[in-house]
Each structure stands twice: as structure tokens, then as C-alpha cells.
Amino acid sequence: MLISLKNIFVNAGHVTLFTGRFFKEVLRPPFEIKEFLRQCYIIGYKSLPLVAITGFIMGLVLTLQSRPTLAEFGAESWLPGMVALSLIREIAPVITALICAGKIASGIGAELGSMKVTEQIDAMEVSAINPYKYLVVTRVLATTLMIPVLVVFADAIGIYGGYVGVNIHSDLNMFRYFQQVLDSLDFLDIIPATIKTFFFGFFIGLIGCYKGFTAANGTESVGKAANEAVVAASLTIFIIDMLAVQITDLFF
Amino acid sequence: MKKESGFTWKLGMFVIIGLILFIGTIYFVGKQKNLFGNTFHLKAQFKTVSGLKEGNHVRFSGINIGTVNGIELITDTSVLVDLIIKKNVQKFIKTDAVARIGYDGLMGDKVLTITPGTGNAKTVGDNALITSKSAVEMADIMNSLKTSVDNAGIITGQLAEVSFKINNGNGALSKLISDDGFSNSIKGTLINLQASTDQFAKFTTNLNNGALSSKLDSTMSNLQSGTKGLSDNMDAVKNSFLLRGYFKKQKKAEAKKKADLKKAADLKKRNTLKDRINLKTKDIPNHSNLNAKDSIKQ
Amino acid sequence: MINEATNIKEPIAVDTTVPVITIKGLYKSFGKDNAVLNGVDLTVRKGENLVVLGKSGSGKSILIKCLVGLVTADTGEIKVFGTDINTLDNNELNAIRVRIGFLFQNSALYDSMTVRENLAFPLKRHSKKLSAEEVEAAVIEALDNVGLPDAVDKMPAELSGGMRKRIGLARTLILKPEIILYDEPTTGLDTITSREISELILAIQKKNKTTSIIITHDMACAKLTGDRLVILKDGVIDAEGNYEALEKSDDEWVRSFFI
Ligand SMILES: Nc1ncnc2c1ncn2[C@@H]1O[C@H](COP(=O)(O)OP(=O)(O)OP(=O)(O)O)[C@@H](O)[C@H]1O
Ligand SMILES: [Mg+2]
């Protein structure tokens, strides 16, 4: 009991140090720009199809599911606005982040984990290349910047999915639909939701890297690192989301 | 090196499209906000604002002309409401215009309406205080409804008294009825009449002090709490984080809808309106039934 | 690669006066009851090839990892180029690490990079002045040294274990380090390639005056490359001497390595 409590503190300490190291190293040259761009490409561009498909389905399904309720109130004309708001404020950021936790955090966890196990990280270290800078900083930066972009795509494609959903039951032209969507939007819907996606991205990258970087020796710890990265990242996303909503609620 | 440029342009495209989408949205939303570019302030004082909130719309002759900017308690019985209103409607608002708080649609969101003053008064200035009429509260409506029901109770009581006297009293009418000089043929009719009067008396006594009247009364109060419940539900829905921002702007959508209705008088949309009315009449009794059951249990 | 194969190592002029690596009282244990190193004392002199023998799991790899700060020793003094590496901060340690080459037991090639990128990776970061052509030339030369010039565009996953080992060696040599730590350079290779690698190690020692520690189970390699041999047993240096001396040792256990 006491030992497990101590372990929790030890782990928390490790995570804090690991996070602190990121902020220390991110500003200090040399910068691994090429690797950063490569990671942006892998994390951002390569995740786009997945995010696009989920975004479209979310928008479509959300529209179809909300329509009966709104129709009961005779408020079908609120459908575009409601779908857009739900997507932008909550669903697109969280679903995209969860998908990326599954795809990216686990990918990073497994990649760094196997690099650790096969001594590739040690090899970098002995050749006097800072593996933290090359592997962690680039990836965390890339997720922090790419997840928000992916969320913007998910928003846009999700809203388009909503348009398709609306048009299954009624006939609304594209221009009117987007007009209604934009009408219902406010800065307060966009800005906090966007800010939180940066945090999602940061933690997806950080947790994936942490789990991979601190993997034990042995190949089975690679799978463990990937698995733990997904679980921890998903949980963190929900916690951040809750905090973000509370904070937004508090101030606005 | 070929491979590198291969991914660079894709990455660039990805980021640029993302940024364009984001900035475009921000731009359009910002443009929407700036429709109220030129504004002025008005103030109105109320005893109670009945749940009016910052951001609620201000209407003048049914047109949205601004929003509620701030609500401030100034004494324990009065609230000062600050309004932001489009500059270009200032010339239509006279110093004797009256501010009222009303309901905006079924959802129970509040709206502040300004009724135009008389044409010969002066135009309001910036930060002017306009007169206000206290808001019509749902509770007030229910109270007045209850008074009517009470009055009905009194009237039926008196009716019962009268009919009782007809039956058993010694007044002129009773004498006339019990006079032996009247023909027996009339008597038969009178017996029938008496039987029915008896029943009416029973009914009216019941109505007067019996279950029916109180039932009616409790139905009314249940109706009241039912409606309140509905409004509470709506408040809860409004406050839920997902839809909050959405409901804030529902009036905008509503205004648009009205415009639509006016423009396109097609059947489909009329049906929607009918649904809405049906819902209003359908939903409230449901609630009171539920509540009535509860009160019986108690 | 090497002109003349020799059976018995010719004595090389070793500057015995300058110790490059000094280890005193090195202790390292994992957990409470897994003491791996129990007070190792070892000196490696400039230009010398030291062969470390020992049973599997005796802590040979841990010993050389302590030397470059990959594993932190529990107690003990490790001096490399005259400075105690335990007292150094990260930058100073890195300055020393650039001068040390480390060949990992399992090659540790970067899986996500091609062979070319693997070799250029440390080179680009430490010799910034090099042009792209110079980097390319150095890569090709290093690959030529290990006899794999054709593998330059392959991914590590496409290589056999022996090829990976040789690429790993090329990556270690490309920075022309002053000290090279070889962890089992010939394990998993056929006898012919093993011999070529051993001769390469010898040639590098001659050419660059490098100081090396060679961990090996391959007695042919030990015989060919080693100026001096030590045997690690129970966490201490159990025996020390040149190949012929140890081969004729009184200790039967020591002799058993040479059968
Ligand atoms: N990270 C670690 N955690 C716990 N124990 C370890 C760790 N690394 C090594 N050991 C232990 O240290 C001992 C020595 O390991 P080392 O890798 O140095 O052996 P070795 O002499 O190189 O063997 P081989 O010839 O098979 O490579 C082993 O018993 C191993 O169990
Ligand atoms: Mg080993």
C-alpha cells in the first residue's frame, strides 16, 4: 500500500521532470527542423483520412439523431446551427483527439518503445545526439500543432456531413446551410474549443513519448508502452476537456 | 531529396487549407458580430428582470435591434439593465418608449421589447433611462388564474344556497310550489323537477366545499408547477454546456424562421407551426397528470 | 580489405605511459541481490586493444556502458581522457562521447532511416561544416570499409543480422573516434566475415591509433585483435594477460575459455 503510493509519487515526479525537460529543450538550439517537419507530415497529413471519415460520420449521425427531437419542437431550422455548435465546441475536438490518441500516441509509444528496447536511443545518446531533442521535442511539437489543424478539418468535414444529413430529409441549399451555421457561431464557441485542442495535442505527444521513452527492456514492454499510451492519453483528453469546459464556463 | 519535397508540399497544403478554414470561419463570425458596428447605450430600471440575461436580444417593433449588455442590482428592489442598440434605430426610439421583458418563443428565453413612444416626443439620447413596465411573470398569470377559479367557487356556493332555499325554505317561491291549490298535473312535473334539483344541489354542494373544487384547484396549481417544470427543464437544457451557446443565439435563428414563414407560406412550414401548437397543448397536461398522481399518493 | 592475414598478433607499439581509461572500484547492481560489478579495476592504455572475456551475463556490456555514462555506476571512479565522467554535466559528457565510438551488441541501427541516413546522422550533427558531397563520400568510404557499399539505400529491416552488425560498425567508425568500444563485433557472423572484421579492427587501430575495448566470445577475434586480455568473473577482473599467457594459465577455469 505504502509502496504503491510511493510508486505513484515517483511516477508523477518522472512525468513532471519529463515535461519540464520538454520546455527546457524546446527553446534551446540546435533545432531538429527536418525531423519536426517529417513528424508533422506523419502526424498531420497521414491522419487526415481517418479524421475526415470520422468527422463526416459524426456530422451526419449527429444531424440524423438530433432531427427528430428538434422536429418535435418544430425547430428543424435550428439543426444546422446545433450540429455546427456541438461539433465545434465538443465533438470534433474530443473525437479527433481520441482517434489521434489511438493512432498517434500508440504509434509514438510503440516506436520510441522499440527504439528504447533495441538500444537505438542509447545509440543516439552515446553519439552525443540528444535523443530527447530529436525524438521527443519534435514529436510533441508536431502533435501540439497538428492536432488543432486536424480538428479544424474534422469541424469542416463534420459540418459538411451535417449538410448531407439535413438534405436526407429536407431540401436545403448549401449556401443557406452554411449561412445558418455561421449565424449560430460565436467567437466563444470557436476560441476556447481551439485552445483546448492544443492541449490535447500536447498531451497526446507527451504521453506517447513518455511511455515509449521510459519503456523497460524487453519486447513485451513495447506493446505495453503503446497500450498504456493510448489509455493514459484518452483519459487525459477527457480530463482536459472537463477542465476546459469548466474554465470556459467560469470566465464566460 | 526527392522524397523530402514529396512530403513537404503535402504537409504545406494540409496546414494551409487548415489555416484557411480556421481563419475563414473567424473572419465570417467576426463580420457577423460587427453588424452592430455603430451602437449606443440605453438603460432601463426594473423591479425584477425575471431571468433576463446578458446577451438576450432587444426588440423594437419585433425587430432585433440590440442586446442586453449588463444587468446590475442597484438597490434591493431595483435592477438596472444596460442595453446596446444599433445606432441607426436611435431616431425611432422616443423618450417615452417603454421597455418590457417578455418571453421569446416556447423555450422560455427572455427578450426585452421596447414599445415605441408617441411620435411627437423627443428622440432618446445616449445612456438615457427609459421607462419600464414590470415583467409579466408566469407566476402572476397563474395567480390571477387561481383568483378566477376561487371566484367561480364562490359563485357556485351561492347558487347552491339559492337552490337549497328553493327546496326547503319558506319563501314565496317555495310557498307557490307547495300550495295545494295547484293542480296535480303540475305536481307530477314538479316532482320530476324536484328530483333533478336535488341532484343539482348535491352536485353544487360537492362543487362548493367538496372534492371537485379542490381538485380543480390542485389541477390549476399542478398546471402551474408543470409549466414551471417545463421551463426549468428548458433552463437546464440551456445551461448544459453543449447547447448553451446555441440557445443564446436561438432568437437569431427564430427571427430567421419567422422571416421564412412570412416569405414562403407553403403548407409544410404551416404544419410545423401546427405541431408546435399541438405540442404546447399536449405537453402541459401530461405534466400536470403526472404531478396530480404524485399529489394523490401523498 | 587487409593485405596479409596474420595468425599471431604482431606486437604494436603501445604507449604504456598514458592511460586513456582508468576504472577504480566500480560497483553496479540492479536491485538488491543482483550485483553485476563488484569492484572492477581496469586501465586501458593509449593505442591498446583490450579484449574483455567472460561468461554470458557476467556484466561485460554493463562495464562499457558505464564508461560512456549510459549506465550510472553505484560507486567507483571512471576516468576517460583523464576526467572523471561522474562529475561532468551533459555538455561536457557529450564532448567526451563524440570522441568515443560504441558498437552495440545488437547493432542498434535506426529503424526509420536508410543505411545512408544512419551513417550520416551522427556525421551531420557533429561535423557541421561538411558539404552534402563530403558526407556522401564519407558514407561510401565507411561502407566500403565493412564491405557493404551496395546496402546504402536499404532499410535496416532489409538487412541480415551480420550485415546490420557491419553497418553498425561502419556507423561507429565514421566519426573516427579515439576510443572504440566494441560489444561483440563478430557474433553472428560466419568465420570468413568474422576474420575480416577482426582484421578491420586491427587496421583501424594501426591507422588511427585508436584505443579499443573489445568484448567478444570469439577466441579467433580475441587472438587476432587483443594486445591484452582480461576475464570478468563474479563482477571482478579475474585474470589478465596476453593471449599466450592466459592460454597456458594454471587456472583451469581460465584455460577453459581457450578450448
Ligand atoms: N536494465 C537492467 N536491469 C536489471 N538487470 C540488468 C539490466 N541490464 C543488465 N542487467 C543484468 O546485468 C547482468 C549483466 O548484463 P550484461 O548485459 O552486462 O551481460 P554480458 O556480460 O554483456 O552478457 P552477454 O555476453 O550475453 O552479452 C545480467 O545478469 C543482467 O541480468
Ligand atoms: Mg553483452
Short mmCIF file of N, CA and C and ligand atoms in Angstrom, two decimals, chain C residues 61 105 183-184, ligand 2:
data_model
loop_
_atom_site.label_atom_id
_atom_site.label_comp_id
_atom_site.label_asym_id
_atom_site.label_seq_id
_atom_site.Cartn_x
_atom_site.Cartn_y
_atom_site.Cartn_z
N SER C 61 28.85 -6.01 -20.96
CA SER C 61 28.18 -4.89 -21.62
C SER C 61 27.94 -3.74 -20.65
N GLN C 105 25.87 -4.35 -29.13
CA GLN C 105 25.80 -5.80 -29.31
C GLN C 105 24.78 -6.16 -30.38
N ASP C 183 31.15 -4.06 -28.70
CA ASP C 183 30.43 -5.10 -27.96
C ASP C 183 30.10 -6.24 -28.91
N GLU C 184 30.91 -7.29 -28.82
CA GLU C 184 30.76 -8.49 -29.64
C GLU C 184 30.67 -8.17 -31.14
MG MG D 2 26.55 -8.10 -23.66
#
